[in-house]
C-alpha positions as MATLAB code, in Angstrom:
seq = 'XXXXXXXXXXXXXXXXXXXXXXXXXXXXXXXXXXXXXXXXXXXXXXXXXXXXXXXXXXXXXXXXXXXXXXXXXXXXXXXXXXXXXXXXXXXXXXXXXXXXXXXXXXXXXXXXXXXXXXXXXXXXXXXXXXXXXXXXXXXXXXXXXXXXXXXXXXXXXXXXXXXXXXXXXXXXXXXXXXXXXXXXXXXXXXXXXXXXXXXXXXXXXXXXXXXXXXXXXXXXXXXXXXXXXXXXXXXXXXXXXXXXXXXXXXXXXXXX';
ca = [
     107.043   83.637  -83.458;
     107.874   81.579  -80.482;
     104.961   79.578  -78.318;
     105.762   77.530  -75.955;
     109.360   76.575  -77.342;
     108.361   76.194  -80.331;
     109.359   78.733  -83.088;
     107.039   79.347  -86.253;
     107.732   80.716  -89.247;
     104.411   82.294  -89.908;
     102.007   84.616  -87.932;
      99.293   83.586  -89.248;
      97.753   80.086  -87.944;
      93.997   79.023  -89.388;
      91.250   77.632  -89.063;
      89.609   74.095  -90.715;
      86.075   74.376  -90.812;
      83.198   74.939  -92.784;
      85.472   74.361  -96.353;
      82.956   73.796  -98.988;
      85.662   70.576  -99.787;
      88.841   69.536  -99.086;
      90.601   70.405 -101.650;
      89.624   73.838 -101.269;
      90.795   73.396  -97.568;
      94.231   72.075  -98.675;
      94.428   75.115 -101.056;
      93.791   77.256  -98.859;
      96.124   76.133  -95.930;
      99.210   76.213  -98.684;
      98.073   79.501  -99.736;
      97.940   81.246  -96.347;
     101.567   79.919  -95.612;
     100.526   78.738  -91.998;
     102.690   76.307  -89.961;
      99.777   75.606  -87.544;
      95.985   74.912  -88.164;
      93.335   74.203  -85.577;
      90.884   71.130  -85.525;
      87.957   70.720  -83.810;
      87.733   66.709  -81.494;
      84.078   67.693  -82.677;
      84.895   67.832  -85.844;
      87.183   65.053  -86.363;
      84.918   62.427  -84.218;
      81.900   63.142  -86.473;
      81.984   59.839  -87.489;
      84.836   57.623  -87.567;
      86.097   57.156  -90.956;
      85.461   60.923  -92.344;
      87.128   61.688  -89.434;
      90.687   59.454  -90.235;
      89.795   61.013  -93.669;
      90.371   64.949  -92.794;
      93.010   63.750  -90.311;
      95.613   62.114  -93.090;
      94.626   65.541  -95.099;
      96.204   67.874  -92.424;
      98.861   65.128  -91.529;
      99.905   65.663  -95.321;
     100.064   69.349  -95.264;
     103.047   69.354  -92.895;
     101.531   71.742  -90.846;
     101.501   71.464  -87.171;
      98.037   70.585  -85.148;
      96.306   72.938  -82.374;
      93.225   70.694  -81.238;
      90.467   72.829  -80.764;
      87.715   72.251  -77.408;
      84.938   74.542  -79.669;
      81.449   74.082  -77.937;
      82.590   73.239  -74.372;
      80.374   75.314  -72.149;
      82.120   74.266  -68.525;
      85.391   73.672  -67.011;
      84.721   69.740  -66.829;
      83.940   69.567  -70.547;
      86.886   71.129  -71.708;
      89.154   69.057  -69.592;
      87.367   65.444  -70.941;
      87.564   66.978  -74.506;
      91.288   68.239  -74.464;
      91.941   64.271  -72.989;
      90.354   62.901  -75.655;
      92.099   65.123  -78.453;
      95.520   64.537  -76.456;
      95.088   60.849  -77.060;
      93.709   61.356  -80.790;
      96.302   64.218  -82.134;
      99.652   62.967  -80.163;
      99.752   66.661  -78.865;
     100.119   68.580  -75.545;
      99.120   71.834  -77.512;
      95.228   72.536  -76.924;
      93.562   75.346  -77.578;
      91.317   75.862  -74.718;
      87.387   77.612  -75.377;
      84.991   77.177  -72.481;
      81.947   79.164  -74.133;
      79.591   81.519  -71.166;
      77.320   83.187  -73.858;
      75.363   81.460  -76.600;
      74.480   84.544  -78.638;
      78.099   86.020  -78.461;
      80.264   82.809  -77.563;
      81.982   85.048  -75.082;
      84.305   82.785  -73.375;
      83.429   82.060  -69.526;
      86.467   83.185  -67.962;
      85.701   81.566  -64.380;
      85.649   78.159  -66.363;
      88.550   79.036  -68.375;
      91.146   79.776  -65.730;
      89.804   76.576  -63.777;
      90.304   74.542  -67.000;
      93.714   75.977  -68.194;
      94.781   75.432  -64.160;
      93.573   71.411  -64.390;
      95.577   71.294  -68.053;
      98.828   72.739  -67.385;
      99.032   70.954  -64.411;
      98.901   67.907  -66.059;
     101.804   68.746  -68.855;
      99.184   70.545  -71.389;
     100.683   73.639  -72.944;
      97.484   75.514  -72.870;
      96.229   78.264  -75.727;
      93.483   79.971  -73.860;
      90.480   82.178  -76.013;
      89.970   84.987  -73.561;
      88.904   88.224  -73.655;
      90.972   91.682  -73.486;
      90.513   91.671  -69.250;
      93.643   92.483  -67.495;
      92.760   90.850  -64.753;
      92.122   87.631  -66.218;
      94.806   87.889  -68.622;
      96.925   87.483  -65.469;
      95.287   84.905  -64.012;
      95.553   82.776  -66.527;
      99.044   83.360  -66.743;
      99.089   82.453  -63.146;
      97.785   79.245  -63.784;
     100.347   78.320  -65.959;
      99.697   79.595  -69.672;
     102.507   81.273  -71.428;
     100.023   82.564  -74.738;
      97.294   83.890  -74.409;
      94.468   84.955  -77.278;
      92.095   87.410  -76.699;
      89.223   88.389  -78.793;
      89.125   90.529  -81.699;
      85.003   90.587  -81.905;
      82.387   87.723  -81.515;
      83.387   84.432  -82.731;
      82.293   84.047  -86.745;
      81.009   88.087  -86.788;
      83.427   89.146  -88.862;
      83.802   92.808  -87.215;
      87.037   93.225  -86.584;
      88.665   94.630  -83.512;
      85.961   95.984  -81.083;
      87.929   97.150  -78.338;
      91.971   98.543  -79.889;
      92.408  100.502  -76.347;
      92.252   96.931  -74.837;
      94.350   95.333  -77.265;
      96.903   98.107  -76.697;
      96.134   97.753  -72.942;
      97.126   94.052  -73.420;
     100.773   94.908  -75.114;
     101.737   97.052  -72.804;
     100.875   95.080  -69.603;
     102.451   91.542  -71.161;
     105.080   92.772  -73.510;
     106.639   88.749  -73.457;
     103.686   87.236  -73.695;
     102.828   86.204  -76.864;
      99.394   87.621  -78.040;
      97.398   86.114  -80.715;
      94.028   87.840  -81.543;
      91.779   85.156  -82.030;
      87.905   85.290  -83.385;
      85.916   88.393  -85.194;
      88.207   88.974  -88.069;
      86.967   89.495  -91.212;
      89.317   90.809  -94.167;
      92.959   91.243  -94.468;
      92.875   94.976  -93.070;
      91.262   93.615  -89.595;
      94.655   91.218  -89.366;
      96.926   94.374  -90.146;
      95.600   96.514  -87.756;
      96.200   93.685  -85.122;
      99.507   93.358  -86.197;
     100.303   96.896  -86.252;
      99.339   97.223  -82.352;
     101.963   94.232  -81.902;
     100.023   91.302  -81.631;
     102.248   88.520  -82.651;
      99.998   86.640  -84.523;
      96.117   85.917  -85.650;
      94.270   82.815  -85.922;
      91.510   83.254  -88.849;
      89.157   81.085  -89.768;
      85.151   82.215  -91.179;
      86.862   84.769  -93.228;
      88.469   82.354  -95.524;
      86.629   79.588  -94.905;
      83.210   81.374  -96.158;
      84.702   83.471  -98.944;
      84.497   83.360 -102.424;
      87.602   81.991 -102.948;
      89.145   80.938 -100.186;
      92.902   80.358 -101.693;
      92.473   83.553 -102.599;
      91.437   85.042  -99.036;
      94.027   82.795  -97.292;
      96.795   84.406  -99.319;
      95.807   88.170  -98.850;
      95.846   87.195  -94.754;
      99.307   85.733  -95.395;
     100.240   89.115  -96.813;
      98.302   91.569  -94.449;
      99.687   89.721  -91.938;
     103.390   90.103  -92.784;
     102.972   93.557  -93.679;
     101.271   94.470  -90.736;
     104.140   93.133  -88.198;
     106.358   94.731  -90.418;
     104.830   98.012  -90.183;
     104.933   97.800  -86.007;
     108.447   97.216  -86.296;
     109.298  100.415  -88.380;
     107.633  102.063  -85.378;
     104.459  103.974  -87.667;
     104.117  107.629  -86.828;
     102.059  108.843  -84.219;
      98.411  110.467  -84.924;
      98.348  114.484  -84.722;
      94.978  116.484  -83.665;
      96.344  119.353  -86.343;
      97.879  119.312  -89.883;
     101.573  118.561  -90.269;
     103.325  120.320  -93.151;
     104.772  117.113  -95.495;
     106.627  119.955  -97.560;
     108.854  122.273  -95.561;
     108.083  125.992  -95.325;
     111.221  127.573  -95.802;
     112.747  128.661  -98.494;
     109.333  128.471 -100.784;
     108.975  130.708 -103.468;
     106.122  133.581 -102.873;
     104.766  136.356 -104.982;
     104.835  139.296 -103.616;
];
């Protein structure tokens, strides 16, 4: 997969909060065979030195860093925070939230395209959480992203992909832009499905993080992942509205 010049080897990139430790973290990062993870600034500024601590554990993991503005609710806020993690992380990459709904965490799409405007104007390479809209899909585009990552469901819900018509809507529209379905998945079979409509990747988080075994989880993503990309590209057979014969007809032996 290709973002912003950059080419990864997996699909799959993940989320680092809400481990029960780190070593279950670091487990589970190997496991799910990402080359990028996200961090929150919020979660790395907690306090200072836990915060160096989690920082030399991803820095060990080899894995590339998407800072994270979780919790910003305006434009302004997400542009001081993705400063701040610019400075900390050594990284133009930020992953841009600006949060309009408490109870859903639907992003705020006015804020957004103001905020990914400010940051790509200033040499950010912007990952915007959006929704499925068209319309804002392209102006964000407009405003100088080249990824965008719409919603699968409400952040942390776990219920999959609400709206596959917009998804599909998406792919068609954009067919270079790389699509990465970002919050609401909850097993392996949610990240297939996304897959198989051509998303090129899925961030994931909760659903490993929260598991039972979260190794465990991370690995089945890694696979449902790679078998759902490889399933779009055989090109899967289109539904039918009647029965379709799987044994030919002719020449069948009959009683008479």
């Amino acid at each position: 997969m290709l973002v912003y010049d950059t080419q990864l080897t997996s699909r799959l990139l993940l989320g680092t909060s809400r481990y029960p430790s780190p070593a279950v973290l670091t487990e589970a990062v190997k496991a799910s065979g990402t080359d990028v993870v996200t961090v929150s600034l919020r979660r790395e500024s907690s306090s200072e030195r836990s915060g160096q601590g989690f920082f030399s554990i991803i820095r060990s993991l080899g894995v590339r860093v998407l800072p994270n503005t979780a919790g910003c609710h305006s434009a302004k806020e997400a542009v001081t925070t993705a400063h701040m993690a610019r400075e900390l992380f050594g990284t133009t990459w930020i992953k841009l939230e600006v949060i309009g709904d408490r109870a859903t965490l639907q992003p705020d799409v006015f804020g957004l395209v103001e905020a990914a405007r400010i940051l790509a104007n200033e040499g950010f390479q912007v990952f915007p959480y959006t929704t499925e809209d068209l319309v804002v899909a392209d102006k964000l585009l407009d405003a100088g992203c080249r990824v965008l990552m719409p919603w699968g469901a409400p952040i942390g819900s776990g219920q999959g992909l609400n709206n596959v018509p917009g998804l599909r809507a998406m792919r068609a529209r954009f067919p270079s832009v790389p699509l990465i379905v970002d919050a609401g998945i909850g097993v392996p079979s949610h990240a297939a499905r996304a897959m198989e409509l051509g998303m090129d990747g899925v961030l994931i988080n909760t659903a490993v993080s929260r598991a039972g075994d979260p190794s465990a989880m991370a690995g089945a993503f890694n696979y449902a992942v790679k078998a759902g990309r490889t399933a779009y590209l055989a090109e899967p057979m289109m539904p039918s509205d009647v029965a379709i014969p799987s044994t030919p007809e002719a020449g069948l032996a009959f009683l008479a």
